[in-house]
Tab-separated table of C-alpha atoms and ligand atoms in Angstrom:
chain	number	residue	atom	x	y	z
A	621	UNK	CA	0.000	0.000	0.000
A	622	UNK	CA	1.217	3.494	-0.892
A	623	UNK	CA	2.092	5.386	2.299
A	624	UNK	CA	-0.450	8.017	3.259
A	625	UNK	CA	1.677	11.111	3.739
A	626	UNK	CA	-0.961	13.490	5.039
A	627	UNK	CA	-4.176	12.928	6.997
A	628	UNK	CA	-6.191	16.163	7.350
A	629	UNK	CA	-8.678	16.298	10.217
A	630	UNK	CA	-12.016	17.899	9.362
A	631	UNK	CA	-14.603	18.492	12.099
A	632	UNK	CA	-17.541	16.277	11.173
A	633	UNK	CA	-20.127	18.919	12.023
A	634	UNK	CA	-18.754	21.610	9.704
A	635	UNK	CA	-20.383	21.636	6.289
A	636	UNK	CA	-18.097	24.460	5.248
A	637	UNK	CA	-14.914	22.570	6.087
A	638	UNK	CA	-16.266	19.353	4.554
A	639	UNK	CA	-16.690	21.271	1.309
A	640	UNK	CA	-12.890	21.673	1.149
A	641	UNK	CA	-12.188	17.952	0.790
A	642	UNK	CA	-11.644	17.890	-2.967
A	643	UNK	CA	-9.207	20.791	-3.036
A	644	UNK	CA	-7.281	20.127	0.162
A	645	UNK	CA	-4.467	18.117	-1.465
A	646	UNK	CA	-4.248	15.607	1.395
A	647	UNK	CA	-3.712	11.916	0.679
A	648	UNK	CA	-6.478	11.261	3.208
A	649	UNK	CA	-8.945	13.275	5.231
A	650	UNK	CA	-10.273	12.233	8.631
A	651	UNK	CA	-13.871	13.271	9.208
A	652	UNK	CA	-14.013	13.692	12.950
A	653	UNK	CA	-16.817	12.592	15.239
A	654	UNK	CA	-14.688	12.822	18.382
A	655	UNK	CA	-12.923	15.774	19.989
A	656	UNK	CA	-13.603	18.338	17.262
A	657	UNK	CA	-17.345	17.867	17.742
A	658	UNK	CA	-19.170	19.139	20.841
A	659	UNK	CA	-21.452	16.590	22.572
A	660	UNK	CA	-24.576	18.436	21.454
A	661	UNK	CA	-23.518	18.108	17.808
A	662	UNK	CA	-22.540	14.421	17.738
A	663	UNK	CA	-25.775	13.177	16.202
A	664	UNK	CA	-25.876	15.919	13.589
A	665	UNK	CA	-22.214	15.266	12.700
A	666	UNK	CA	-22.956	11.569	12.250
A	667	UNK	CA	-25.676	12.229	9.721
A	668	UNK	CA	-23.604	14.850	7.915
A	669	UNK	CA	-20.757	12.348	7.536
A	670	UNK	CA	-23.112	9.538	6.479
A	671	UNK	CA	-24.593	11.749	3.787
A	672	UNK	CA	-21.164	12.949	2.700
A	673	UNK	CA	-19.850	9.386	2.332
A	674	UNK	CA	-22.944	8.249	0.452
A	675	UNK	CA	-22.576	11.086	-2.035
A	676	UNK	CA	-18.971	10.135	-2.671
A	677	UNK	CA	-19.074	6.355	-3.095
A	678	UNK	CA	-16.658	5.455	-5.847
A	679	UNK	CA	-14.784	8.776	-5.565
A	680	UNK	CA	-11.656	7.824	-3.730
A	681	UNK	CA	-9.170	10.637	-3.850
A	682	UNK	CA	-8.477	11.777	-1.238
A	683	UNK	CA	-9.165	8.771	0.920
A	684	UNK	CA	-11.940	9.398	3.416
A	685	UNK	CA	-11.339	8.100	6.941
A	686	UNK	CA	-13.611	8.646	9.951
A	687	UNK	CA	-12.536	9.165	13.551
A	688	UNK	CA	-15.097	7.526	15.801
A	689	UNK	CA	-15.692	8.164	19.492
A	690	UNK	CA	-13.766	5.979	21.947
A	691	UNK	CA	-15.226	2.859	23.525
A	692	UNK	CA	-15.888	4.364	26.966
A	693	UNK	CA	-18.310	6.939	25.523
A	694	UNK	CA	-20.859	4.343	24.479
A	695	UNK	CA	-21.056	6.084	21.095
A	696	UNK	CA	-18.677	3.836	19.161
A	697	UNK	CA	-21.108	1.265	17.858
A	698	UNK	CA	-23.639	3.836	16.648
A	699	UNK	CA	-20.829	5.865	15.009
A	700	UNK	CA	-19.756	2.786	13.063
A	701	UNK	CA	-23.312	1.817	12.183
A	702	UNK	CA	-23.837	5.290	10.739
A	703	UNK	CA	-20.737	5.399	8.571
A	704	UNK	CA	-19.860	1.858	7.446
A	705	UNK	CA	-22.543	1.755	4.740
A	706	UNK	CA	-20.783	4.731	3.127
A	707	UNK	CA	-17.663	2.577	2.834
A	708	UNK	CA	-15.061	4.840	4.435
A	709	UNK	CA	-11.451	4.073	3.505
A	710	UNK	CA	-10.639	3.501	7.149
A	711	UNK	CA	-11.415	4.177	10.787
A	712	UNK	CA	-9.290	6.169	13.222
A	713	UNK	CA	-9.879	4.835	16.739
A	714	UNK	CA	-8.919	7.282	19.513
A	715	UNK	CA	-7.954	6.679	23.150
A	716	UNK	CA	-7.212	2.988	22.831
A	717	UNK	CA	-5.622	1.408	25.900
A	718	UNK	CA	-4.425	-1.791	24.216
A	719	UNK	CA	-4.829	-4.035	21.171
A	720	UNK	CA	-7.983	-5.644	22.654
A	721	UNK	CA	-9.753	-2.295	22.168
A	722	UNK	CA	-8.942	-2.416	18.471
A	723	UNK	CA	-10.101	-6.040	18.355
A	724	UNK	CA	-13.466	-4.917	19.770
A	725	UNK	CA	-13.950	-2.285	17.084
A	726	UNK	CA	-12.778	-4.798	14.517
A	727	UNK	CA	-15.486	-7.227	15.658
A	728	UNK	CA	-18.093	-4.450	15.382
A	729	UNK	CA	-16.900	-3.830	11.822
A	730	UNK	CA	-17.055	-7.573	11.065
A	731	UNK	CA	-20.713	-7.750	11.960
A	732	UNK	CA	-21.616	-4.535	10.117
A	733	UNK	CA	-19.801	-5.722	7.010
A	734	UNK	CA	-21.712	-9.002	7.123
A	735	UNK	CA	-25.052	-7.229	7.672
A	736	UNK	CA	-24.418	-4.819	4.803
A	737	UNK	CA	-22.903	-7.457	2.482
A	738	UNK	CA	-19.633	-5.538	2.236
A	739	UNK	CA	-16.245	-7.207	1.729
A	740	UNK	CA	-15.264	-8.714	5.091
A	741	UNK	CA	-12.239	-7.014	6.626
A	742	UNK	CA	-12.234	-4.292	3.969
A	743	UNK	CA	-12.104	-1.337	6.367
A	744	UNK	CA	-8.731	-0.809	8.070
A	745	UNK	CA	-8.201	0.744	11.511
A	746	UNK	CA	-5.498	3.109	12.756
A	747	UNK	CA	-5.588	3.587	16.537
A	748	UNK	CA	-4.352	6.730	18.262
A	749	UNK	CA	-2.393	4.520	20.580
A	750	UNK	CA	-0.926	6.792	23.284
A	751	UNK	CA	-3.799	8.921	24.526
A	752	UNK	CA	-4.250	7.258	27.907
A	753	UNK	CA	-1.701	6.767	30.675
A	754	UNK	CA	-1.734	2.978	30.318
A	755	UNK	CA	-1.628	2.902	26.509
A	756	UNK	CA	2.154	3.320	25.982
A	757	UNK	CA	2.800	0.228	28.116
A	758	UNK	CA	0.894	-1.922	25.619
A	759	UNK	CA	2.354	-0.605	22.356
A	760	UNK	CA	4.660	-3.574	21.819
A	761	UNK	CA	1.696	-5.939	21.928
A	762	UNK	CA	0.301	-4.723	18.611
A	763	UNK	CA	2.958	-6.690	16.753
A	764	UNK	CA	1.611	-10.038	17.968
A	765	UNK	CA	-2.075	-9.199	18.450
A	766	UNK	CA	-3.173	-10.620	15.087
A	767	UNK	CA	-5.170	-7.514	14.150
A	768	UNK	CA	-5.699	-7.972	10.420
A	769	UNK	CA	-7.320	-4.539	10.077
A	770	UNK	CA	-4.387	-2.692	11.641
A	771	UNK	CA	-3.023	-0.320	8.974
A	772	UNK	CA	-0.952	2.046	11.068
A	773	UNK	CA	-0.290	3.448	14.499
A	774	UNK	CA	-0.350	7.075	15.461
A	775	UNK	CA	0.059	8.904	18.719
A	776	UNK	CA	-1.539	11.871	20.430
A	777	UNK	CA	0.204	14.320	22.725
A	778	UNK	CA	-2.706	16.528	23.734
A	779	UNK	CA	-4.896	13.867	25.310
A	780	UNK	CA	-1.892	12.157	26.874
A	781	UNK	CA	-1.009	15.446	28.596
A	782	UNK	CA	-4.543	15.705	29.939
A	783	UNK	CA	-4.489	12.063	31.034
A	784	UNK	CA	-1.356	12.523	33.133
A	785	UNK	CA	-2.109	15.961	34.511
A	786	UNK	CA	0.654	17.634	32.516
A	787	UNK	CA	0.114	21.313	31.819
A	788	UNK	CA	2.231	21.166	28.685
A	789	UNK	CA	3.939	18.703	26.373
A	790	UNK	CA	6.665	20.674	24.584
A	791	UNK	CA	9.446	23.004	25.698
A	792	UNK	CA	9.735	26.527	24.294
A	793	UNK	CA	12.129	25.275	21.589
A	794	UNK	CA	9.497	22.805	20.330
A	795	UNK	CA	11.120	19.668	21.816
A	796	UNK	CA	8.700	17.158	23.299
A	797	UNK	CA	9.065	16.581	27.023
A	798	UNK	CA	10.541	13.207	27.861
A	799	UNK	CA	7.280	11.344	28.505
A	800	UNK	CA	5.998	12.432	25.086
A	801	UNK	CA	9.259	11.499	23.356
A	802	UNK	CA	8.938	8.093	24.964
A	803	UNK	CA	5.355	7.599	23.762
A	804	UNK	CA	6.346	8.790	20.291
A	805	UNK	CA	9.348	6.472	19.968
A	806	UNK	CA	7.390	3.496	21.250
A	807	UNK	CA	4.685	4.202	18.674
A	808	UNK	CA	7.305	4.321	15.933
A	809	UNK	CA	8.851	1.038	17.042
A	810	UNK	CA	5.478	-0.642	17.539
A	811	UNK	CA	4.329	0.363	14.056
A	812	UNK	CA	7.442	-1.082	12.432
A	813	UNK	CA	7.289	-4.199	14.599
A	814	UNK	CA	3.706	-4.621	13.386
A	815	UNK	CA	4.589	-3.939	9.741
A	816	UNK	CA	2.234	-0.954	9.493
A	817	UNK	CA	2.596	2.768	8.867
A	818	UNK	CA	3.972	4.999	11.595
A	819	UNK	CA	2.026	8.262	11.562
A	820	UNK	CA	3.471	11.321	13.307
A	821	UNK	CA	1.134	13.340	15.494
A	822	UNK	CA	-0.143	16.792	14.550
A	823	UNK	CA	1.660	20.118	14.852
A	824	UNK	CA	-0.850	22.144	16.829
A	825	UNK	CA	0.531	25.603	15.917
A	826	UNK	CA	-1.076	25.710	12.505
A	827	UNK	CA	0.464	29.055	11.504
A	828	UNK	CA	4.010	27.851	12.283
A	829	UNK	CA	5.120	26.594	8.859
A	830	UNK	CA	8.801	26.473	9.803
A	831	UNK	CA	8.197	24.405	12.929
A	832	UNK	CA	5.937	22.085	10.951
A	833	UNK	CA	8.542	21.621	8.214
A	834	UNK	CA	11.411	21.087	10.602
A	835	UNK	CA	9.578	18.560	12.765
A	836	UNK	CA	8.122	16.742	9.743
A	837	UNK	CA	11.547	16.315	8.127
A	838	UNK	CA	12.863	14.965	11.414
A	839	UNK	CA	9.912	12.590	11.709
A	840	UNK	CA	10.559	11.172	8.260
A	841	UNK	CA	14.255	10.764	9.003
A	842	UNK	CA	13.274	8.842	12.120
A	843	UNK	CA	10.979	6.433	10.264
A	844	UNK	CA	7.512	7.967	10.261
A	845	UNK	CA	5.824	7.727	6.850
A	846	UNK	CA	3.140	10.381	7.258
A	847	UNK	CA	1.594	12.908	9.565
A	848	UNK	CA	-1.708	14.184	10.920
A	849	UNK	CA	-2.751	17.715	9.898
A	850	UNK	CA	-5.379	20.009	11.368
A	851	UNK	CA	-5.359	22.860	8.851
A	852	UNK	CA	-5.337	22.820	5.029
A	853	UNK	CA	-2.226	25.037	5.008
A	854	UNK	CA	-0.254	22.199	6.636
A	855	UNK	CA	-0.966	19.663	3.907
A	856	UNK	CA	1.456	20.750	1.174
A	857	UNK	CA	4.345	21.005	3.644
A	858	UNK	CA	3.620	17.562	5.063
A	859	UNK	CA	3.302	15.980	1.604
A	860	UNK	CA	6.619	17.508	0.585
A	861	UNK	CA	8.410	16.381	3.741
A	862	UNK	CA	7.184	12.786	3.434
A	863	UNK	CA	8.025	12.454	-0.271
A	864	UNK	CA	11.586	11.384	-1.101
A	865	UNK	CA	13.542	14.475	-2.196
A	866	UNK	CA	15.286	14.505	-5.605
A	867	UNK	CA	18.682	14.394	-3.823
A	868	UNK	CA	17.595	11.362	-1.795
A	869	UNK	CA	16.338	9.567	-4.900
A	870	UNK	CA	19.587	10.338	-6.767
A	871	UNK	CA	21.644	9.050	-3.880
A	872	UNK	CA	19.548	5.881	-3.606
A	873	UNK	CA	20.018	5.255	-7.321
A	874	UNK	CA	23.781	5.747	-6.968
A	875	UNK	CA	23.843	3.165	-4.186
A	876	UNK	CA	21.915	0.641	-6.256
A	877	UNK	CA	24.180	1.341	-9.262
A	878	UNK	CA	27.282	0.771	-7.106
A	879	UNK	CA	25.945	-2.622	-6.011
A	880	UNK	CA	24.928	-3.473	-9.580
A	881	UNK	CA	28.485	-2.708	-10.710
A	882	UNK	CA	29.882	-5.038	-8.017
A	883	UNK	CA	27.734	-8.151	-8.222
A	884	UNK	CA	28.055	-10.375	-5.174
A	885	UNK	CA	29.583	-7.615	-3.017
A	886	UNK	CA	28.085	-7.135	0.455
A	887	UNK	CA	29.759	-3.796	0.872
A	888	UNK	CA	30.966	-1.099	-1.534
A	889	UNK	CA	32.550	2.338	-1.238
A	890	UNK	CA	30.666	5.389	-2.455
A	891	UNK	CA	31.959	8.959	-2.149
A	892	UNK	CA	34.394	7.892	0.571
A	893	UNK	CA	31.735	6.154	2.671
A	894	UNK	CA	31.115	2.494	3.359
A	895	UNK	CA	27.807	1.271	2.020
A	896	UNK	CA	26.481	-2.140	3.020
A	897	UNK	CA	23.324	-4.209	3.032
A	898	UNK	CA	21.164	-1.959	5.281
A	899	UNK	CA	21.966	1.032	3.029
A	900	UNK	CA	21.061	-1.060	0.021
A	901	UNK	CA	17.700	-2.017	1.549
A	902	UNK	CA	16.993	1.608	2.383
A	903	UNK	CA	17.946	2.664	-1.156
A	904	UNK	CA	15.585	0.031	-2.559
A	905	UNK	CA	12.793	1.341	-0.354
A	906	UNK	CA	13.379	4.948	-1.445
A	907	UNK	CA	13.427	3.992	-5.122
A	908	UNK	CA	10.228	1.939	-4.675
A	909	UNK	CA	8.597	4.907	-2.922
A	910	UNK	CA	9.758	7.303	-5.639
A	911	UNK	CA	8.226	5.010	-8.263
A	912	UNK	CA	4.991	4.723	-6.279
A	913	UNK	CA	4.742	8.519	-6.040
A	914	UNK	CA	5.449	8.815	-9.778
A	915	UNK	CA	8.859	10.491	-9.339
A	916	UNK	CA	10.630	7.681	-11.215
A	917	UNK	CA	9.513	5.315	-13.944
B	1936	COA	N1	-10.474	21.271	7.119
B	1936	COA	C1	-11.061	21.914	6.114
B	1936	COA	N2	-11.073	23.260	6.002
B	1936	COA	C2	-10.479	23.939	6.983
B	1936	COA	C3	-9.856	23.308	8.073
B	1936	COA	C4	-9.884	21.909	8.125
B	1936	COA	N3	-9.311	21.230	9.124
B	1936	COA	N4	-9.332	24.245	8.877
B	1936	COA	C5	-9.604	25.441	8.318
B	1936	COA	N5	-10.308	25.265	7.180
B	1936	COA	C6	-10.776	26.309	6.265
B	1936	COA	C7	-11.606	27.351	6.994
B	1936	COA	O1	-12.949	26.965	7.003
B	1936	COA	C8	-11.340	28.583	6.177
B	1936	COA	O2	-12.156	28.548	5.039
B	1936	COA	P1	-12.590	29.904	4.261
B	1936	COA	O3	-11.324	30.496	3.728
B	1936	COA	O4	-13.523	29.432	3.204
B	1936	COA	O5	-13.230	30.774	5.313
B	1936	COA	C9	-9.895	28.419	5.713
B	1936	COA	O6	-9.642	27.010	5.798
B	1936	COA	C10	-8.917	29.152	6.555
B	1936	COA	O7	-9.130	28.822	7.911
B	1936	COA	P2	-8.522	29.716	9.088
B	1936	COA	O8	-9.327	30.967	9.240
B	1936	COA	O9	-7.074	29.852	8.861
B	1936	COA	O10	-8.715	28.778	10.357
B	1936	COA	P3	-9.953	28.781	11.351
B	1936	COA	O11	-9.673	29.766	12.440
B	1936	COA	O12	-11.232	28.886	10.597
B	1936	COA	O13	-9.888	27.317	11.948
B	1936	COA	C11	-9.228	25.524	13.301
B	1936	COA	C12	-8.856	26.905	12.810
B	1936	COA	C13	-8.085	24.968	14.138
B	1936	COA	C14	-10.502	25.610	14.144
B	1936	COA	C15	-9.475	24.613	12.083
B	1936	COA	O14	-8.296	24.582	11.322
B	1936	COA	C16	-9.960	23.225	12.391
B	1936	COA	O15	-11.155	23.029	12.599
B	1936	COA	N6	-9.051	22.225	12.348
B	1936	COA	C17	-9.400	20.847	12.584
B	1936	COA	C18	-9.630	20.596	14.041
B	1936	COA	C19	-9.850	19.144	14.300
B	1936	COA	O16	-10.460	18.438	13.509
B	1936	COA	N7	-9.372	18.676	15.430
B	1936	COA	C20	-9.488	17.292	15.781
B	1936	COA	C21	-8.197	16.591	15.669
B	1936	COA	S1	-7.100	17.057	16.933
B	1937	MG	MG1	-8.187	14.117	21.214
């Protein structure tokens, strides 16, 4: 599956913001039923999203994901029942404590798919897997939980701060406090251990283009393949940062050419640096990504 570079959140009760979907440039949008929607508007948001999905069946760019309400609200099942018939591209599940929570939502999807005669298992799930105090302790369990719908893992710093009574999560220079760095790194490792996409959390200061660019480039260097966005102006920057740059693609091609010129070699020299099998694998991944994004034939 092609990595989803950008996921743009759209409050599910805002007709005006929903109207921006086609021009937003994101690889995926997330129509939100959770924190962006006040309790009094939940029901209205559900029907707006249902109608929106129904009007778009067959139109699949950008992908349309839905963030449901978490299990402890009692709203989850009705959220799913409202949206599954519209065949969303995936479900974002917030405030999960552990893989069993994802298994529960997966079972709800199973029965809805059967009832509606939809392809079984066709709707993937990405949990926001660090929003409760216990959640980070269970991240490693995703890799062996047998969740066939699991398509990625992402993390949330705002709800985690609230959960642990922290009054902030980043220092003045933009660095995450240690607890948040820990949750972030564990999410990254858990995603790769599970063979799914690692999605970086959002950059809340939506006018801070420089901070967004800097932190997105770092996230990609560290192994994240995409990022959450909350404002349309963040999308182009995120897409750019999570697409291999021309220099990266050139370098990857040079590495592959050096190996091709030395068949059987496990290690070669390139520009005064040792290149071995891990570099070769990374170069292959970058070239495959560049092809998938249409940057190379
Ligand atoms: N999706 C679609 N359109 C959006 C948008 C979004 N997430 N955020 C802003 N827009 C639109 C606005 O409606 C506005 O449209 P207009 O030019 O036709 O008036 C335009 O983009 C510029 O918006 P701007 O004035 O810069 O921002 P704002 O003050 O209206 O909104 C937020 C700021 C944070 C409230 C808004 O970006 C938002 O709702 N983000 C998503 C929040 C969310 O879903 N949170 C849950 C996940 S944590
Ligand atoms: Mg939240």
